[in-house]
Backbone as ProteinMPNN parsed JSONL, in Angstrom:
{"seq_chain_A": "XXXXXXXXXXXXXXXXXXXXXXXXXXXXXXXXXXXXXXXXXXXXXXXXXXXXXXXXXXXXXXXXXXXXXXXXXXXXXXX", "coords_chain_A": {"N_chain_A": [[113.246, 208.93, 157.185], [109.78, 209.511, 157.227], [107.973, 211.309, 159.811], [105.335, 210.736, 161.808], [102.194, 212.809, 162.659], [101.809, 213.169, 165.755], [103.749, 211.755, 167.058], [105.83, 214.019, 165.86], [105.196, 216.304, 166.773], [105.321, 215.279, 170.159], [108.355, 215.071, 169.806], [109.003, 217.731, 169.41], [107.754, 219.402, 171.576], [107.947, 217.893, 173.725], [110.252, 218.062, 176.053], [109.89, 220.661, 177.231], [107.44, 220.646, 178.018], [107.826, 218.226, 180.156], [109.274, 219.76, 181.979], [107.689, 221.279, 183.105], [105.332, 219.825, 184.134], [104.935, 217.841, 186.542], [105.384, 214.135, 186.413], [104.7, 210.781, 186.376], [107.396, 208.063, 186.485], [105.905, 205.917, 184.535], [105.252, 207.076, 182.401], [107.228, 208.774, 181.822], [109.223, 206.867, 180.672], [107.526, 205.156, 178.901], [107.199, 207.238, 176.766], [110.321, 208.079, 176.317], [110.61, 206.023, 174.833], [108.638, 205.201, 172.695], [109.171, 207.63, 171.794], [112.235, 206.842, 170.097], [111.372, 204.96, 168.624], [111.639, 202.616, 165.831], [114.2, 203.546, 165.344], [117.177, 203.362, 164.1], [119.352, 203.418, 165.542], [118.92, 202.134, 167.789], [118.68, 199.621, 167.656], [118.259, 196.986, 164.888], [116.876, 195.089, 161.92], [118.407, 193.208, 159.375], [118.062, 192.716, 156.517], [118.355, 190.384, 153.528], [117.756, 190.047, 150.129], [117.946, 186.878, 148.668], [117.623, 186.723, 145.818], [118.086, 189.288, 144.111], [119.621, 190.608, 145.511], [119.183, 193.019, 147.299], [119.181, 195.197, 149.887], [118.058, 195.629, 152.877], [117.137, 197.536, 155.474], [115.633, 197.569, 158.974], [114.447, 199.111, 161.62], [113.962, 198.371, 164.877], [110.782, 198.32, 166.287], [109.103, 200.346, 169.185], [107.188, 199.109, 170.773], [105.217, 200.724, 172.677], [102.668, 201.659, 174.654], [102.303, 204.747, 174.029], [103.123, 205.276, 171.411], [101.599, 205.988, 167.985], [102.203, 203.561, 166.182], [102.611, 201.314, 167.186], [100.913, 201.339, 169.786], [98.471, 200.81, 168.415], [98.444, 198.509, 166.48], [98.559, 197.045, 168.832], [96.374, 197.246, 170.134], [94.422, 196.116, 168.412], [95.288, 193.517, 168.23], [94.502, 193.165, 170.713], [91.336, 193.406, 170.696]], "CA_chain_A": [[111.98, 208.3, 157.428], [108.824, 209.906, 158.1], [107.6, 210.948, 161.124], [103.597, 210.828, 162.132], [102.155, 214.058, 163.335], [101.372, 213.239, 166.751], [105.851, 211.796, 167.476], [106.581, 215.052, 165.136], [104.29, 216.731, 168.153], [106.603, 215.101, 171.106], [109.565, 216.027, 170.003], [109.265, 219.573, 169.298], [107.377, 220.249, 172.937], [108.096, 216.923, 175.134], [111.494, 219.0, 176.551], [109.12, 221.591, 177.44], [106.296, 219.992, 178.815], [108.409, 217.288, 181.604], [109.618, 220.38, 182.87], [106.913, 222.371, 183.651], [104.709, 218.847, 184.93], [105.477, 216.79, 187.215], [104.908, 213.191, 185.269], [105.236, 209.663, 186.677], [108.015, 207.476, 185.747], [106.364, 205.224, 183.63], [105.019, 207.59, 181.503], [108.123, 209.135, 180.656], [109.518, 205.319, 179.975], [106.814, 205.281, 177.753], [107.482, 208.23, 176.071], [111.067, 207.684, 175.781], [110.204, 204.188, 173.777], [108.065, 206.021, 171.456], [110.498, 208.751, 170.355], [113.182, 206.364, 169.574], [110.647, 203.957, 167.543], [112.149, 202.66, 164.687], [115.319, 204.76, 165.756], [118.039, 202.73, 164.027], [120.382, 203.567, 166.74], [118.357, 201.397, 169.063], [118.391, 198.143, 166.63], [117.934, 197.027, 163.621], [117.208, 193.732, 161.887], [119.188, 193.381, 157.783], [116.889, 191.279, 155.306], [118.755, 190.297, 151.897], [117.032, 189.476, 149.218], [118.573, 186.051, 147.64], [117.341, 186.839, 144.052], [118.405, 190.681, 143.687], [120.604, 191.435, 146.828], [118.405, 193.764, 147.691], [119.164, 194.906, 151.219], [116.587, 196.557, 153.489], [117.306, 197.965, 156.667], [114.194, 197.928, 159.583], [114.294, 199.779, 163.212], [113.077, 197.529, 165.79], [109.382, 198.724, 167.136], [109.109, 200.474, 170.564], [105.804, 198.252, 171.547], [104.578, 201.384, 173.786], [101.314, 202.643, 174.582], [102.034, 205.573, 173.542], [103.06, 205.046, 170.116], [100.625, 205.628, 167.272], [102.073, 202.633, 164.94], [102.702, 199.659, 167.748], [100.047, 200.811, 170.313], [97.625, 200.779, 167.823], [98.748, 197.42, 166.351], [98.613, 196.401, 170.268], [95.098, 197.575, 170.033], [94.048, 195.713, 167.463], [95.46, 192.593, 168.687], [93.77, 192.91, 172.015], [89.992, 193.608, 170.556]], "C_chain_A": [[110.975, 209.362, 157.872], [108.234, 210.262, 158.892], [106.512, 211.787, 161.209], [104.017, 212.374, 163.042], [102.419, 214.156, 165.019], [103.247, 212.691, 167.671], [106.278, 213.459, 167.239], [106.089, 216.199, 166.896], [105.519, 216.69, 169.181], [107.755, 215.249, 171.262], [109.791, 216.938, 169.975], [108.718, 220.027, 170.877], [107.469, 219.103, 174.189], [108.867, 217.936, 176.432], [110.621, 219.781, 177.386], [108.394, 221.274, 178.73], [106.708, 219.005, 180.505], [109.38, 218.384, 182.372], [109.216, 221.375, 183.805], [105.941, 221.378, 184.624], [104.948, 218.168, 185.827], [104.629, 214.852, 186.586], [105.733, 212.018, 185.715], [106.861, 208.79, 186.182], [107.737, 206.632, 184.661], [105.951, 205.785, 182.601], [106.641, 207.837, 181.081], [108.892, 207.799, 179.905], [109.016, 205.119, 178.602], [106.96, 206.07, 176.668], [108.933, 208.27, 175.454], [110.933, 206.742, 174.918], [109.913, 205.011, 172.76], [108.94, 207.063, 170.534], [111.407, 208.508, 169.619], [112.742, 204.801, 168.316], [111.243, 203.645, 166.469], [113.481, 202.831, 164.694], [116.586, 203.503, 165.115], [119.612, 202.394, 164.906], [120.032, 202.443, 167.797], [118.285, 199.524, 168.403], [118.047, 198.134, 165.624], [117.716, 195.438, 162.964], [117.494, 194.393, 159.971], [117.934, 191.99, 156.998], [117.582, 191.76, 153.656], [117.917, 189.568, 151.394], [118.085, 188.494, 148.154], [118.621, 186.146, 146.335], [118.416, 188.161, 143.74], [119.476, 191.113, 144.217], [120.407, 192.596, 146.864], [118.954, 193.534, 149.08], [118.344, 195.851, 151.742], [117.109, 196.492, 154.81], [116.116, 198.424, 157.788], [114.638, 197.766, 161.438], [113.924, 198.752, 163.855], [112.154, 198.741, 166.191], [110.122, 199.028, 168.706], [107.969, 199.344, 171.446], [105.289, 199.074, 173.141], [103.383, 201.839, 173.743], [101.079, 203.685, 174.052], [102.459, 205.619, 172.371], [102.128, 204.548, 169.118], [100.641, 204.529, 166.716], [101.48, 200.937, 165.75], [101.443, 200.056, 169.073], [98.492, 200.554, 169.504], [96.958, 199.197, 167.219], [98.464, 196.34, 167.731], [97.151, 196.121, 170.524], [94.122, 197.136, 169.458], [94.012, 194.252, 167.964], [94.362, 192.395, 169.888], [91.843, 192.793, 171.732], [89.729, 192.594, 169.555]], "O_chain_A": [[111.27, 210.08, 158.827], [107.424, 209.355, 159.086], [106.44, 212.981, 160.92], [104.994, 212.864, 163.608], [103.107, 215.05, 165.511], [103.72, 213.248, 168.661], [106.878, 214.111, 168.094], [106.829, 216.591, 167.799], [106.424, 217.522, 169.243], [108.34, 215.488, 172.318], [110.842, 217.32, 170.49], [109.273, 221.005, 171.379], [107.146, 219.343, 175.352], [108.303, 218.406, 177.42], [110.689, 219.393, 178.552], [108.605, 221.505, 179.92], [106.112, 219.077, 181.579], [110.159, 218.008, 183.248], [109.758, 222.009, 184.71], [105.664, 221.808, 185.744], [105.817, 217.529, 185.233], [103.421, 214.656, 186.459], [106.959, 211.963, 185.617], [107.328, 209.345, 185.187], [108.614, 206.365, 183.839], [106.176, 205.132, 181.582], [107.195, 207.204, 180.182], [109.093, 207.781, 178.691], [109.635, 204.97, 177.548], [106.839, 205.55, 175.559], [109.005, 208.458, 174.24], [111.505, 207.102, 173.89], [110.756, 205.501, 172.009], [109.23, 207.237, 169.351], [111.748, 209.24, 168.689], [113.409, 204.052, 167.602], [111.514, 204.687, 165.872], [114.049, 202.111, 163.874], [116.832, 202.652, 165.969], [120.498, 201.541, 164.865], [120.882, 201.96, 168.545], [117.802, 198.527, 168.937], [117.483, 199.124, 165.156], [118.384, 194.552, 163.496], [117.073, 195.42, 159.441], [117.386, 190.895, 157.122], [117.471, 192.763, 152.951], [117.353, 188.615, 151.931], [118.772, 188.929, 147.229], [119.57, 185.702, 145.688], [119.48, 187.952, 143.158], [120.263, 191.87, 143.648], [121.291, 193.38, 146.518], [119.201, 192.432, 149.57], [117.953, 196.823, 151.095], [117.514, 195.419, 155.256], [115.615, 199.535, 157.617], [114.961, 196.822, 162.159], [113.361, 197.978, 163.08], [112.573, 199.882, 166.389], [111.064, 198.468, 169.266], [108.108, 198.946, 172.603], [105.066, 198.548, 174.231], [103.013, 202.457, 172.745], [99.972, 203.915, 173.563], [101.807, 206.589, 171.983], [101.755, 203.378, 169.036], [99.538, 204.03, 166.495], [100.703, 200.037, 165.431], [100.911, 199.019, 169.468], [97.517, 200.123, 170.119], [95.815, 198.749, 167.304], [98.221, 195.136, 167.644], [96.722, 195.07, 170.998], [92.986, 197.519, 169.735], [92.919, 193.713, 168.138], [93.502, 191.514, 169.875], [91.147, 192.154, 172.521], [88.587, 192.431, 169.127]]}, "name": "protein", "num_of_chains": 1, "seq": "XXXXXXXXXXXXXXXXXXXXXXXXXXXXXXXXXXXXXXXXXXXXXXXXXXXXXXXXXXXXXXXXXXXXXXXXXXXXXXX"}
């Protein structure tokens, strides 16, 4: 899968960065959520397709602030 610039970003220098800052808890909460977005490790829901048997495999959402896809979506909702 894909991954947006601004995740691709957090994982290469998060490590880095929460060790040189000192950085609330719920940020990093937050931040954890976000990195594992999608993360099939963390959930998943299966959707067959009755006609084809087509199967499709989809991450559950983090729903964090700091995530471009769902706080954005969050963002949207709210305005």
């Amino acid at each position: 899968m894909a991954t947006g610039i601004i995740k691709q970003i957090f994982e290469d220098k998060w490590g880095e960065f929460k060790e040189k800052y000192p950085i609330r808890p719920t940020v990093l909460s937050e931040v954890k959520k976000m990195l594992t977005c999608k993360d099939m490790s963390e959930g998943y829901s299966k959707f067959c397709c009755p006609t084809c048997n087509e199967v499709r495999y989809v991450g559950f959402t983090c729903k964090s602030r700091f995530c471009t896809s769902c706080g954005r979506k969050a963002t949207e909702q709210w305005v």
